[in-house]
Amino acid sequence: MSDKHQGIIIKVSGPLVVAKGMSHAKMYEVVHVSEQNLVGEVIELNGDTASIQVYEETAGIGPGEPVYSTGETLSVELAPGLLEGIYDGVQRPLALIEKASGAFIGRGIQVPSIDRERKWDFEPKVSAGDTVFEGDILGEVQETTLILHRVMVPVGISGKITAVHSGSKTVEEVIAVVEDSHGKKHDIVMLQRWPIRIPRKSKGKRVPDTPLQTGTRILDTLFPLAKGGAGCIPGPFGAGKTVTQQSVAKFCDAQVIVYVGCGERGNEMTDVLMEFPHLKDPNTGEPLMKRTVLIANTSNMPVAAREASVYTGITIAEYYRDMGYDVALMADSTSRWAEAMREMSGRLEEMPGEEGYPAYLGSRTASFYERAGAVKCLGNGDREGSLTVIGAVSPPGGDLSEPVTQNTLRVTKVFWGLDANLARRRHFPAINWLTSYTLYQGNVSTYWSREVADDFTKVRNDAAGLLQEEAKLEEIVRLVGMDALSSKERLILETAKSIREDFLFQNAFDPVDASTSLKKQYWMLKCILTIYYAGQEVVEQEDFDFNALKQLPSFLKVARVKDIPNEKWDEFEAFEKKLRSEILSLKK
Amino acid sequence: MQKEYKSITSIAGPLVLIEGVEGIKYEELVEIQMPHESQPRMGKVLEASEGFALVQMFESPQGAVTHGAKARFLGETMKIGVSPDMLGRVFNGSGKPIDGRPEIIPEKRLDISGAAINPYSRDFPNDFIQTGISTIDCLNTLVRGQKLPIFSGAGLPHNRIAAQIARQAKVNDGSEFAVVFAAMGVTFEEAQFFQSEFEKTGAIEKAVLFINTADDPVVERIAIPRLALTTAEYLAYEKEMHVLVVLTDLTNYAEALREVSAARKEVPGRRGYPGYLYTDLATIYERAGRIKGKKGSVTQIPILTMPEDDITHPIPDLTGYITEGQIVMSRELHRKGIYPPADVLPSLSRLKDKGIGDGKTREDHAGVMNQLYASYARGKDVRELAIILGEAALDDVDRAYMKFANAFEDRYIRQDEHEDRDIIKSLSIGWELLKMLPQAELKRIKPEHIEKYMKADA
């Protein structure tokens, strides 16, 4: 390594290293610390001393050792080969780390993020003489059976194509040459780099209007998230954040998934790793891994890399968005990211804000979630892509008033609030239907009436209304008992109970129940609500025997309505008719 | 040639500042020789700066002086010598034997802080461990390679439960566990309880004990779980053993961490605990697991006492975010005289779904578990309602639920300290109890299983 740009360490304290002789360094530049080549990033400059956050364990490093500059800011490599990859927080493939240091992660391992040897079949979409601008598609590579990788003109380059090279290429071989207006020739290769802390460019955002279908009933029907939106899942431990996130990652209809395990359990990441190659994508039947990129920084991996991992993930996600795909990013959990920020801030002796978090927590959180969006992609054609961000938040003690949750709620439009009490009674997904909210319902209602059913919005609102009503009535029951209720109120309770137990309850581990199509959700809910719609007409009769209603054969079968297979809409319709007529037969 | 420094300028609690030093490394070990003492005191570098080092001593600062003391930097981080001969032995917080027998001859010396297991190299834990306790086996199943803490409170019988698990735990293939036991800041009696418990059953032959009692140095408390886990990893991954690590009491560990952090004048996080408590606890808990291609495994049962039984206190809270579930002890059940007083509803095992079902336990396991949970939750609600409204106000279904909840506590949760219930027994007690409820209420169990097992057991 050149010793031209070299500093000297003067202090080591956990992941923070301070070095002098660093006047040449720039902010967020990547440096290599000591002869062991630990990866670090400059986060503060003060005269000729630089504070460096080191992405690896610093034990055994001491003052007097060298720091080498690289001149580059922390970037990710973007090229075919990202999908099916599993990376650490600074985009080093974990498989290669294993090869280099065995089952335990060693230090100072330098491995390429993208396989340099592998050849891809590049099929050009342009020819010599064409004029291209940044973001234009030069050609395509079949990256996996699911995803066609579109190779784009790098940002900042435009001009006339003077040569195109098709065929089998590695990511570093020239695939096209572009001559810009100054006559300068640029060799274009598939491998591109992008600094992780800067959002990738697009032509502009548009308002998201298509729902992200997750297959989880409470999410899709009651609290829909739009493609290009941002949502958060806060909840205490054991309430099911990770199960919900994983379930969305498995079944949602985004084309590319980036899953960031940020400061979470090692065994959970292993679970994803072992399960995804075997699970089939419900839309295409191909293994899920073919559309997934995993970033893993488990809770015992270096804390500074945790801070970088969410940015690494979102930059990769934006790259696929720019190709025109619908991308979903799950970050589990953003609290660990915020805590990593707090730890570094404490070591830098910055003035702390609320609960010791740095004062810039709010702005960092906001700018992270703002990278979500439905966009018009750069380049020719009318490509549109979207990036949906779903962040889990782990509030200490389940207390939502803490800073990370509050800052997140300010910028996300969907709130899926997990509830420890529901989890304790094994009601999963333990999402509280009273406190959760979505601001996208208006956006997606047109889609709903177009693609699902005209009265979907009404059915959804009625169901939500009944659940609200139930909460009030339960208070009364708790005080004065069931007998004080009118028949109509008992009907509301019965219907709401059925909504809870037969619709909202969903077993993520049952192969059939784990995911439900939007249309089936509509029909299930419609059948359940028939109890209420038809019941209203009979219960207000004098001396109405409520047990007669509860003993109706169809009423007893409502719980099994989820067993009617997808696509058999006529069976649902028949069931609904039968239930209605049986209830109405109680009319005197 | 190591240099000696006579430039110790300040001592505050366990922290020592040494000036004018050169070539020191972060986390390096330091020997400090006090005048008129035969043995040097040990410490490690907490902050390495140009010209000075902040050193944390492992022992009490009692009698330490700045004048005349000499510091020697050893150039290596803290290590422990390991060997299979450690089985059957008792050690203190600096890895020295305290059972009156000679020192072991180490086969190799390992860094105690260990390295993170590459998630890519992990093998998923899915071997069912039978502990013989119904509330764990059937409802909160433990699997090999899991970390499942016991959240307890002062005065609750968590030690007896931990000893029972260590005594009874076995896997389907019949292989048994080696136990690595680490006690941090416990009383002499507690330490003695485990030691004699292990000796009585002969389990001591395949156990390694690390003991730091309440009057031992605070700093050793921070090292002791790492000594235990390094030993466990060595036995698991190099000697192909299945190791069960029992750590007690993590609350004392966190207190020790806070004590050192306060002495360093760090910015405190919640309740005065350092902001890195989560990361620090993770470096302990995450050392449980299995590795692809290795036969052994490390399963952890950490015990912690929740201050004021408050599960939102930072220690249980952060632990719950790292571990794969928790077994919560209930004071209410304990007062009712029920052993083990496992509070079923807030307890959870995240890996249960991987260790149960056909071929591992029985096909109806998941359904029975979910149904018992849901029904017990409902039964407890009804019981509360009955207190307000009186039993007469309940309908028949609710009354059945209430009876179910009482029977569940009495027959399912309660069992003898020496009763080793196998999983089939646990399931059939579950079925018997579920018969108390109307069949239409059993929504969580597959109808074919109701058909098969409800009738079969009748």
JSON list of C-alpha atoms in Angstrom, two decimals, chain A residues 8-15 20 57-63 65 86 94-95 97-98 102-106 235-239 241-242 263-271 273-275 296 298-301 303 306 336 339 342-343 346-347 352 355-356 393-398 423-428 477-483 490 497 501-502 505 507 509-510 550 556 559-560, chain B residues 23-28 46-50 77 115-125 139-140 145-147 151 233 237 264 266-270 275-276 278-279 282-283 286-292 294 311-312 316-326 344-354 370 373-374 377-378 381 385 388-389 393 395 440-447:
[
{"chain": "A", "resi": 8, "resn": "ILE", "atom": "CA", "xyz": [-0.84, 7.77, 12.70]},
{"chain": "A", "resi": 9, "resn": "ILE", "atom": "CA", "xyz": [-3.27, 6.49, 15.33]},
{"chain": "A", "resi": 10, "resn": "ILE", "atom": "CA", "xyz": [-3.30, 8.52, 18.54]},
{"chain": "A", "resi": 11, "resn": "LYS", "atom": "CA", "xyz": [-6.27, 6.98, 20.35]},
{"chain": "A", "resi": 12, "resn": "VAL", "atom": "CA", "xyz": [-8.33, 3.80, 20.31]},
{"chain": "A", "resi": 13, "resn": "SER", "atom": "CA", "xyz": [-11.59, 3.49, 22.21]},
{"chain": "A", "resi": 14, "resn": "GLY", "atom": "CA", "xyz": [-13.90, 0.70, 21.09]},
{"chain": "A", "resi": 15, "resn": "PRO", "atom": "CA", "xyz": [-14.89, 1.20, 17.45]},
{"chain": "A", "resi": 20, "resn": "LYS", "atom": "CA", "xyz": [-3.30, 12.49, 13.24]},
{"chain": "A", "resi": 57, "resn": "GLU", "atom": "CA", "xyz": [-13.19, -5.32, 16.19]},
{"chain": "A", "resi": 58, "resn": "THR", "atom": "CA", "xyz": [-10.36, -3.05, 17.34]},
{"chain": "A", "resi": 59, "resn": "ALA", "atom": "CA", "xyz": [-8.81, -5.16, 20.11]},
{"chain": "A", "resi": 60, "resn": "GLY", "atom": "CA", "xyz": [-5.03, -5.26, 19.76]},
{"chain": "A", "resi": 61, "resn": "ILE", "atom": "CA", "xyz": [-4.79, -1.99, 17.82]},
{"chain": "A", "resi": 62, "resn": "GLY", "atom": "CA", "xyz": [-2.83, 0.79, 19.49]},
{"chain": "A", "resi": 63, "resn": "PRO", "atom": "CA", "xyz": [-1.44, 4.32, 19.10]},
{"chain": "A", "resi": 65, "resn": "GLU", "atom": "CA", "xyz": [0.00, 2.31, 14.09]},
{"chain": "A", "resi": 86, "resn": "ILE", "atom": "CA", "xyz": [-25.67, -12.40, 1.46]},
{"chain": "A", "resi": 94, "resn": "LEU", "atom": "CA", "xyz": [-20.36, -13.72, 3.96]},
{"chain": "A", "resi": 95, "resn": "ALA", "atom": "CA", "xyz": [-19.60, -16.82, 1.90]},
{"chain": "A", "resi": 97, "resn": "ILE", "atom": "CA", "xyz": [-15.55, -14.36, 4.53]},
{"chain": "A", "resi": 98, "resn": "GLU", "atom": "CA", "xyz": [-16.24, -17.93, 5.57]},
{"chain": "A", "resi": 102, "resn": "GLY", "atom": "CA", "xyz": [-13.81, -20.13, 8.80]},
{"chain": "A", "resi": 103, "resn": "ALA", "atom": "CA", "xyz": [-16.99, -20.20, 10.82]},
{"chain": "A", "resi": 104, "resn": "PHE", "atom": "CA", "xyz": [-15.95, -17.27, 12.99]},
{"chain": "A", "resi": 105, "resn": "ILE", "atom": "CA", "xyz": [-15.58, -13.88, 11.35]},
{"chain": "A", "resi": 106, "resn": "GLY", "atom": "CA", "xyz": [-11.93, -12.79, 11.24]},
{"chain": "A", "resi": 235, "resn": "GLY", "atom": "CA", "xyz": [-43.38, -3.43, 19.02]},
{"chain": "A", "resi": 236, "resn": "PRO", "atom": "CA", "xyz": [-41.91, -4.92, 22.16]},
{"chain": "A", "resi": 237, "resn": "PHE", "atom": "CA", "xyz": [-39.91, -8.13, 21.94]},
{"chain": "A", "resi": 238, "resn": "GLY", "atom": "CA", "xyz": [-41.84, -11.29, 21.30]},
{"chain": "A", "resi": 239, "resn": "ALA", "atom": "CA", "xyz": [-44.70, -9.47, 19.58]},
{"chain": "A", "resi": 241, "resn": "LYS", "atom": "CA", "xyz": [-41.82, -7.98, 14.34]},
{"chain": "A", "resi": 242, "resn": "THR", "atom": "CA", "xyz": [-39.45, -10.35, 12.68]},
{"chain": "A", "resi": 263, "resn": "GLY", "atom": "CA", "xyz": [-28.30, -5.91, 14.89]},
{"chain": "A", "resi": 264, "resn": "GLU", "atom": "CA", "xyz": [-30.59, -8.90, 15.09]},
{"chain": "A", "resi": 265, "resn": "ARG", "atom": "CA", "xyz": [-30.21, -12.55, 16.01]},
{"chain": "A", "resi": 266, "resn": "GLY", "atom": "CA", "xyz": [-27.77, -14.76, 14.13]},
{"chain": "A", "resi": 267, "resn": "ASN", "atom": "CA", "xyz": [-30.13, -17.71, 14.12]},
{"chain": "A", "resi": 268, "resn": "GLU", "atom": "CA", "xyz": [-32.85, -15.60, 12.52]},
{"chain": "A", "resi": 269, "resn": "MET", "atom": "CA", "xyz": [-30.61, -14.64, 9.62]},
{"chain": "A", "resi": 270, "resn": "THR", "atom": "CA", "xyz": [-29.67, -18.30, 9.26]},
{"chain": "A", "resi": 271, "resn": "ASP", "atom": "CA", "xyz": [-33.37, -19.14, 9.18]},
{"chain": "A", "resi": 273, "resn": "LEU", "atom": "CA", "xyz": [-30.78, -18.06, 4.56]},
{"chain": "A", "resi": 274, "resn": "MET", "atom": "CA", "xyz": [-31.84, -21.66, 4.82]},
{"chain": "A", "resi": 275, "resn": "GLU", "atom": "CA", "xyz": [-35.51, -21.11, 4.09]},
{"chain": "A", "resi": 296, "resn": "ALA", "atom": "CA", "xyz": [-26.69, -9.36, 7.75]},
{"chain": "A", "resi": 298, "resn": "THR", "atom": "CA", "xyz": [-26.05, -9.67, 13.67]},
{"chain": "A", "resi": 299, "resn": "SER", "atom": "CA", "xyz": [-26.07, -8.10, 17.12]},
{"chain": "A", "resi": 300, "resn": "ASN", "atom": "CA", "xyz": [-22.60, -9.37, 17.98]},
{"chain": "A", "resi": 301, "resn": "MET", "atom": "CA", "xyz": [-20.99, -8.20, 14.76]},
{"chain": "A", "resi": 303, "resn": "VAL", "atom": "CA", "xyz": [-21.44, -2.02, 15.89]},
{"chain": "A", "resi": 306, "resn": "ARG", "atom": "CA", "xyz": [-24.55, -1.74, 11.71]},
{"chain": "A", "resi": 336, "resn": "ARG", "atom": "CA", "xyz": [-30.30, -1.03, 16.46]},
{"chain": "A", "resi": 339, "resn": "GLU", "atom": "CA", "xyz": [-28.32, 2.75, 18.86]},
{"chain": "A", "resi": 342, "resn": "ARG", "atom": "CA", "xyz": [-25.80, 6.76, 19.64]},
{"chain": "A", "resi": 343, "resn": "GLU", "atom": "CA", "xyz": [-22.78, 4.67, 20.55]},
{"chain": "A", "resi": 346, "resn": "GLY", "atom": "CA", "xyz": [-21.13, 9.08, 22.68]},
{"chain": "A", "resi": 347, "resn": "ARG", "atom": "CA", "xyz": [-17.59, 8.11, 21.84]},
{"chain": "A", "resi": 352, "resn": "PRO", "atom": "CA", "xyz": [-26.51, 14.21, 23.44]},
{"chain": "A", "resi": 355, "resn": "GLU", "atom": "CA", "xyz": [-32.13, 9.62, 25.90]},
{"chain": "A", "resi": 356, "resn": "GLY", "atom": "CA", "xyz": [-28.52, 10.01, 24.84]},
{"chain": "A", "resi": 393, "resn": "VAL", "atom": "CA", "xyz": [-38.61, -0.47, 15.50]},
{"chain": "A", "resi": 394, "resn": "SER", "atom": "CA", "xyz": [-37.79, -2.05, 18.87]},
{"chain": "A", "resi": 395, "resn": "PRO", "atom": "CA", "xyz": [-38.83, 0.47, 21.51]},
{"chain": "A", "resi": 396, "resn": "PRO", "atom": "CA", "xyz": [-37.39, -0.25, 24.98]},
{"chain": "A", "resi": 397, "resn": "GLY", "atom": "CA", "xyz": [-40.09, -1.73, 27.16]},
{"chain": "A", "resi": 398, "resn": "GLY", "atom": "CA", "xyz": [-42.58, -1.36, 24.30]},
{"chain": "A", "resi": 423, "resn": "ALA", "atom": "CA", "xyz": [-49.07, -11.86, 21.33]},
{"chain": "A", "resi": 424, "resn": "ARG", "atom": "CA", "xyz": [-49.60, -13.30, 24.78]},
{"chain": "A", "resi": 425, "resn": "ARG", "atom": "CA", "xyz": [-52.94, -14.73, 23.79]},
{"chain": "A", "resi": 426, "resn": "ARG", "atom": "CA", "xyz": [-51.31, -16.04, 20.64]},
{"chain": "A", "resi": 427, "resn": "HIS", "atom": "CA", "xyz": [-53.29, -13.81, 18.36]},
{"chain": "A", "resi": 428, "resn": "PHE", "atom": "CA", "xyz": [-50.92, -13.46, 15.42]},
{"chain": "A", "resi": 477, "resn": "VAL", "atom": "CA", "xyz": [-69.54, -5.92, 29.41]},
{"chain": "A", "resi": 478, "resn": "ARG", "atom": "CA", "xyz": [-66.63, -5.74, 31.81]},
{"chain": "A", "resi": 479, "resn": "LEU", "atom": "CA", "xyz": [-68.61, -3.43, 34.08]},
{"chain": "A", "resi": 480, "resn": "VAL", "atom": "CA", "xyz": [-72.15, -4.73, 33.95]},
{"chain": "A", "resi": 481, "resn": "GLY", "atom": "CA", "xyz": [-72.06, -8.07, 32.17]},
{"chain": "A", "resi": 482, "resn": "MET", "atom": "CA", "xyz": [-73.30, -9.45, 28.88]},
{"chain": "A", "resi": 483, "resn": "ASP", "atom": "CA", "xyz": [-76.97, -9.38, 29.88]},
{"chain": "A", "resi": 490, "resn": "ARG", "atom": "CA", "xyz": [-74.51, -8.73, 20.86]},
{"chain": "A", "resi": 497, "resn": "LYS", "atom": "CA", "xyz": [-65.22, -11.77, 17.28]},
{"chain": "A", "resi": 501, "resn": "GLU", "atom": "CA", "xyz": [-60.61, -14.95, 15.08]},
{"chain": "A", "resi": 502, "resn": "ASP", "atom": "CA", "xyz": [-61.45, -16.00, 11.55]},
{"chain": "A", "resi": 505, "resn": "PHE", "atom": "CA", "xyz": [-55.83, -14.27, 12.99]},
{"chain": "A", "resi": 507, "resn": "ASN", "atom": "CA", "xyz": [-50.85, -18.53, 11.07]},
{"chain": "A", "resi": 509, "resn": "PHE", "atom": "CA", "xyz": [-46.26, -21.09, 9.82]},
{"chain": "A", "resi": 510, "resn": "ASP", "atom": "CA", "xyz": [-49.17, -22.82, 8.10]},
{"chain": "A", "resi": 550, "resn": "LYS", "atom": "CA", "xyz": [-75.27, -19.16, 16.87]},
{"chain": "A", "resi": 556, "resn": "LEU", "atom": "CA", "xyz": [-70.65, -22.55, 12.65]},
{"chain": "A", "resi": 559, "resn": "ALA", "atom": "CA", "xyz": [-64.58, -20.13, 10.92]},
{"chain": "A", "resi": 560, "resn": "ARG", "atom": "CA", "xyz": [-63.66, -22.50, 8.09]},
{"chain": "B", "resi": 23, "resn": "GLY", "atom": "CA", "xyz": [3.26, 1.02, 21.88]},
{"chain": "B", "resi": 24, "resn": "ILE", "atom": "CA", "xyz": [0.23, -0.13, 23.85]},
{"chain": "B", "resi": 25, "resn": "LYS", "atom": "CA", "xyz": [-2.75, -1.85, 22.28]},
{"chain": "B", "resi": 26, "resn": "TYR", "atom": "CA", "xyz": [-6.49, -1.60, 22.90]},
{"chain": "B", "resi": 27, "resn": "GLU", "atom": "CA", "xyz": [-7.75, -4.41, 25.20]},
{"chain": "B", "resi": 28, "resn": "GLU", "atom": "CA", "xyz": [-4.18, -5.51, 25.99]},
{"chain": "B", "resi": 46, "resn": "LEU", "atom": "CA", "xyz": [-9.92, 0.30, 28.09]},
{"chain": "B", "resi": 47, "resn": "GLU", "atom": "CA", "xyz": [-8.64, 3.27, 26.19]},
{"chain": "B", "resi": 48, "resn": "ALA", "atom": "CA", "xyz": [-5.32, 3.47, 24.39]},
{"chain": "B", "resi": 49, "resn": "SER", "atom": "CA", "xyz": [-4.20, 7.01, 23.64]},
{"chain": "B", "resi": 50, "resn": "GLU", "atom": "CA", "xyz": [-0.97, 8.63, 22.65]},
{"chain": "B", "resi": 77, "resn": "THR", "atom": "CA", "xyz": [-5.51, -9.80, 25.10]},
{"chain": "B", "resi": 115, "resn": "ALA", "atom": "CA", "xyz": [-15.36, -13.79, 17.37]},
{"chain": "B", "resi": 116, "resn": "ALA", "atom": "CA", "xyz": [-18.84, -13.50, 15.91]},
{"chain": "B", "resi": 117, "resn": "ILE", "atom": "CA", "xyz": [-20.14, -16.62, 14.21]},
{"chain": "B", "resi": 118, "resn": "ASN", "atom": "CA", "xyz": [-20.66, -15.93, 10.51]},
{"chain": "B", "resi": 119, "resn": "PRO", "atom": "CA", "xyz": [-24.46, -16.18, 9.97]},
{"chain": "B", "resi": 120, "resn": "TYR", "atom": "CA", "xyz": [-23.64, -17.97, 6.74]},
{"chain": "B", "resi": 121, "resn": "SER", "atom": "CA", "xyz": [-21.83, -20.71, 8.65]},
{"chain": "B", "resi": 122, "resn": "ARG", "atom": "CA", "xyz": [-24.54, -21.26, 11.23]},
{"chain": "B", "resi": 123, "resn": "ASP", "atom": "CA", "xyz": [-26.71, -24.31, 11.17]},
{"chain": "B", "resi": 124, "resn": "PHE", "atom": "CA", "xyz": [-30.29, -23.72, 12.18]},
{"chain": "B", "resi": 125, "resn": "PRO", "atom": "CA", "xyz": [-31.23, -25.04, 15.64]},
{"chain": "B", "resi": 139, "resn": "LEU", "atom": "CA", "xyz": [-45.51, -24.73, 25.25]},
{"chain": "B", "resi": 140, "resn": "ASN", "atom": "CA", "xyz": [-42.09, -23.07, 24.98]},
{"chain": "B", "resi": 145, "resn": "GLY", "atom": "CA", "xyz": [-28.37, -24.16, 19.93]},
{"chain": "B", "resi": 146, "resn": "GLN", "atom": "CA", "xyz": [-31.01, -21.83, 21.33]},
{"chain": "B", "resi": 147, "resn": "LYS", "atom": "CA", "xyz": [-30.61, -19.13, 23.97]},
{"chain": "B", "resi": 151, "resn": "PHE", "atom": "CA", "xyz": [-36.84, -14.09, 33.68]},
{"chain": "B", "resi": 233, "resn": "GLU", "atom": "CA", "xyz": [-17.29, -23.25, 22.40]},
{"chain": "B", "resi": 237, "resn": "TYR", "atom": "CA", "xyz": [-16.80, -27.23, 18.30]},
{"chain": "B", "resi": 264, "resn": "ARG", "atom": "CA", "xyz": [-15.26, 5.87, 33.38]},
{"chain": "B", "resi": 266, "resn": "GLU", "atom": "CA", "xyz": [-19.45, 7.68, 30.27]},
{"chain": "B", "resi": 267, "resn": "VAL", "atom": "CA", "xyz": [-22.73, 9.23, 29.13]},
{"chain": "B", "resi": 268, "resn": "PRO", "atom": "CA", "xyz": [-25.35, 6.94, 30.67]},
{"chain": "B", "resi": 269, "resn": "GLY", "atom": "CA", "xyz": [-28.30, 5.47, 28.78]},
{"chain": "B", "resi": 270, "resn": "ARG", "atom": "CA", "xyz": [-31.55, 4.29, 30.36]},
{"chain": "B", "resi": 275, "resn": "GLY", "atom": "CA", "xyz": [-25.56, 2.91, 26.00]},
{"chain": "B", "resi": 276, "resn": "TYR", "atom": "CA", "xyz": [-23.72, -0.16, 24.70]},
{"chain": "B", "resi": 278, "resn": "TYR", "atom": "CA", "xyz": [-27.40, -4.11, 24.15]},
{"chain": "B", "resi": 279, "resn": "THR", "atom": "CA", "xyz": [-24.22, -4.70, 22.13]},
{"chain": "B", "resi": 282, "resn": "ALA", "atom": "CA", "xyz": [-25.35, -9.57, 22.50]},
{"chain": "B", "resi": 283, "resn": "THR", "atom": "CA", "xyz": [-21.68, -10.57, 22.55]},
{"chain": "B", "resi": 286, "resn": "GLU", "atom": "CA", "xyz": [-25.09, -14.63, 20.45]},
{"chain": "B", "resi": 287, "resn": "ARG", "atom": "CA", "xyz": [-22.39, -17.14, 21.29]},
{"chain": "B", "resi": 288, "resn": "ALA", "atom": "CA", "xyz": [-25.09, -19.80, 21.45]},
{"chain": "B", "resi": 289, "resn": "GLY", "atom": "CA", "xyz": [-25.66, -21.78, 18.30]},
{"chain": "B", "resi": 290, "resn": "ARG", "atom": "CA", "xyz": [-24.67, -24.54, 15.97]},
{"chain": "B", "resi": 291, "resn": "ILE", "atom": "CA", "xyz": [-22.14, -24.46, 13.16]},
{"chain": "B", "resi": 292, "resn": "LYS", "atom": "CA", "xyz": [-22.46, -26.30, 9.88]},
{"chain": "B", "resi": 294, "resn": "LYS", "atom": "CA", "xyz": [-19.57, -29.40, 13.50]},
{"chain": "B", "resi": 311, "resn": "ILE", "atom": "CA", "xyz": [-40.15, -6.86, 32.51]},
{"chain": "B", "resi": 312, "resn": "THR", "atom": "CA", "xyz": [-39.62, -3.43, 30.92]},
{"chain": "B", "resi": 316, "resn": "PRO", "atom": "CA", "xyz": [-34.80, -8.07, 30.77]},
{"chain": "B", "resi": 317, "resn": "ASP", "atom": "CA", "xyz": [-35.91, -5.74, 27.98]},
{"chain": "B", "resi": 318, "resn": "LEU", "atom": "CA", "xyz": [-32.62, -5.77, 26.07]},
{"chain": "B", "resi": 319, "resn": "THR", "atom": "CA", "xyz": [-32.18, -9.46, 26.81]},
{"chain": "B", "resi": 320, "resn": "GLY", "atom": "CA", "xyz": [-35.58, -10.22, 25.29]},
{"chain": "B", "resi": 321, "resn": "TYR", "atom": "CA", "xyz": [-34.60, -8.40, 22.12]},
{"chain": "B", "resi": 322, "resn": "ILE", "atom": "CA", "xyz": [-31.53, -10.62, 21.71]},
{"chain": "B", "resi": 323, "resn": "THR", "atom": "CA", "xyz": [-32.56, -14.03, 23.00]},
{"chain": "B", "resi": 324, "resn": "GLU", "atom": "CA", "xyz": [-34.88, -16.42, 21.25]},
{"chain": "B", "resi": 325, "resn": "GLY", "atom": "CA", "xyz": [-37.72, -16.14, 23.70]},
{"chain": "B", "resi": 326, "resn": "GLN", "atom": "CA", "xyz": [-38.00, -16.18, 27.48]},
{"chain": "B", "resi": 344, "resn": "VAL", "atom": "CA", "xyz": [-47.16, -19.23, 30.48]},
{"chain": "B", "resi": 345, "resn": "LEU", "atom": "CA", "xyz": [-48.67, -16.23, 28.70]},
{"chain": "B", "resi": 346, "resn": "PRO", "atom": "CA", "xyz": [-45.67, -13.87, 28.53]},
{"chain": "B", "resi": 347, "resn": "SER", "atom": "CA", "xyz": [-43.29, -16.80, 27.99]},
{"chain": "B", "resi": 348, "resn": "LEU", "atom": "CA", "xyz": [-42.20, -17.64, 24.50]},
{"chain": "B", "resi": 349, "resn": "SER", "atom": "CA", "xyz": [-39.78, -19.75, 22.55]},
{"chain": "B", "resi": 350, "resn": "ARG", "atom": "CA", "xyz": [-39.12, -18.32, 19.13]},
{"chain": "B", "resi": 351, "resn": "LEU", "atom": "CA", "xyz": [-37.59, -21.48, 17.77]},
{"chain": "B", "resi": 352, "resn": "LYS", "atom": "CA", "xyz": [-40.35, -23.81, 18.95]},
{"chain": "B", "resi": 353, "resn": "ASP", "atom": "CA", "xyz": [-41.83, -24.20, 15.48]},
{"chain": "B", "resi": 354, "resn": "LYS", "atom": "CA", "xyz": [-38.57, -25.65, 14.20]},
{"chain": "B", "resi": 370, "resn": "ASN", "atom": "CA", "xyz": [-51.70, -22.85, 20.40]},
{"chain": "B", "resi": 373, "resn": "TYR", "atom": "CA", "xyz": [-52.35, -20.88, 25.09]},
{"chain": "B", "resi": 374, "resn": "ALA", "atom": "CA", "xyz": [-55.45, -19.26, 23.66]},
{"chain": "B", "resi": 377, "resn": "ALA", "atom": "CA", "xyz": [-55.63, -16.67, 28.15]},
{"chain": "B", "resi": 378, "resn": "ARG", "atom": "CA", "xyz": [-59.41, -16.64, 27.75]},
{"chain": "B", "resi": 381, "resn": "ASP", "atom": "CA", "xyz": [-59.87, -13.21, 31.50]},
{"chain": "B", "resi": 385, "resn": "LEU", "atom": "CA", "xyz": [-64.57, -11.07, 35.06]},
{"chain": "B", "resi": 388, "resn": "ILE", "atom": "CA", "xyz": [-66.25, -8.39, 39.34]},
{"chain": "B", "resi": 389, "resn": "LEU", "atom": "CA", "xyz": [-69.57, -9.82, 38.24]},
{"chain": "B", "resi": 393, "resn": "ALA", "atom": "CA", "xyz": [-73.16, -13.90, 35.48]},
{"chain": "B", "resi": 395, "resn": "ASP", "atom": "CA", "xyz": [-72.52, -18.35, 30.54]},
{"chain": "B", "resi": 440, "resn": "ALA", "atom": "CA", "xyz": [-66.50, -25.87, 18.63]},
{"chain": "B", "resi": 441, "resn": "GLU", "atom": "CA", "xyz": [-64.10, -23.72, 20.66]},
{"chain": "B", "resi": 442, "resn": "LEU", "atom": "CA", "xyz": [-61.05, -25.69, 19.53]},
{"chain": "B", "resi": 443, "resn": "LYS", "atom": "CA", "xyz": [-60.38, -23.54, 16.49]},
{"chain": "B", "resi": 444, "resn": "ARG", "atom": "CA", "xyz": [-56.59, -23.74, 16.59]},
{"chain": "B", "resi": 445, "resn": "ILE", "atom": "CA", "xyz": [-56.37, -27.53, 16.18]},
{"chain": "B", "resi": 446, "resn": "LYS", "atom": "CA", "xyz": [-56.83, -29.32, 12.90]},
{"chain": "B", "resi": 447, "resn": "PRO", "atom": "CA", "xyz": [-60.13, -31.26, 12.87]}
]
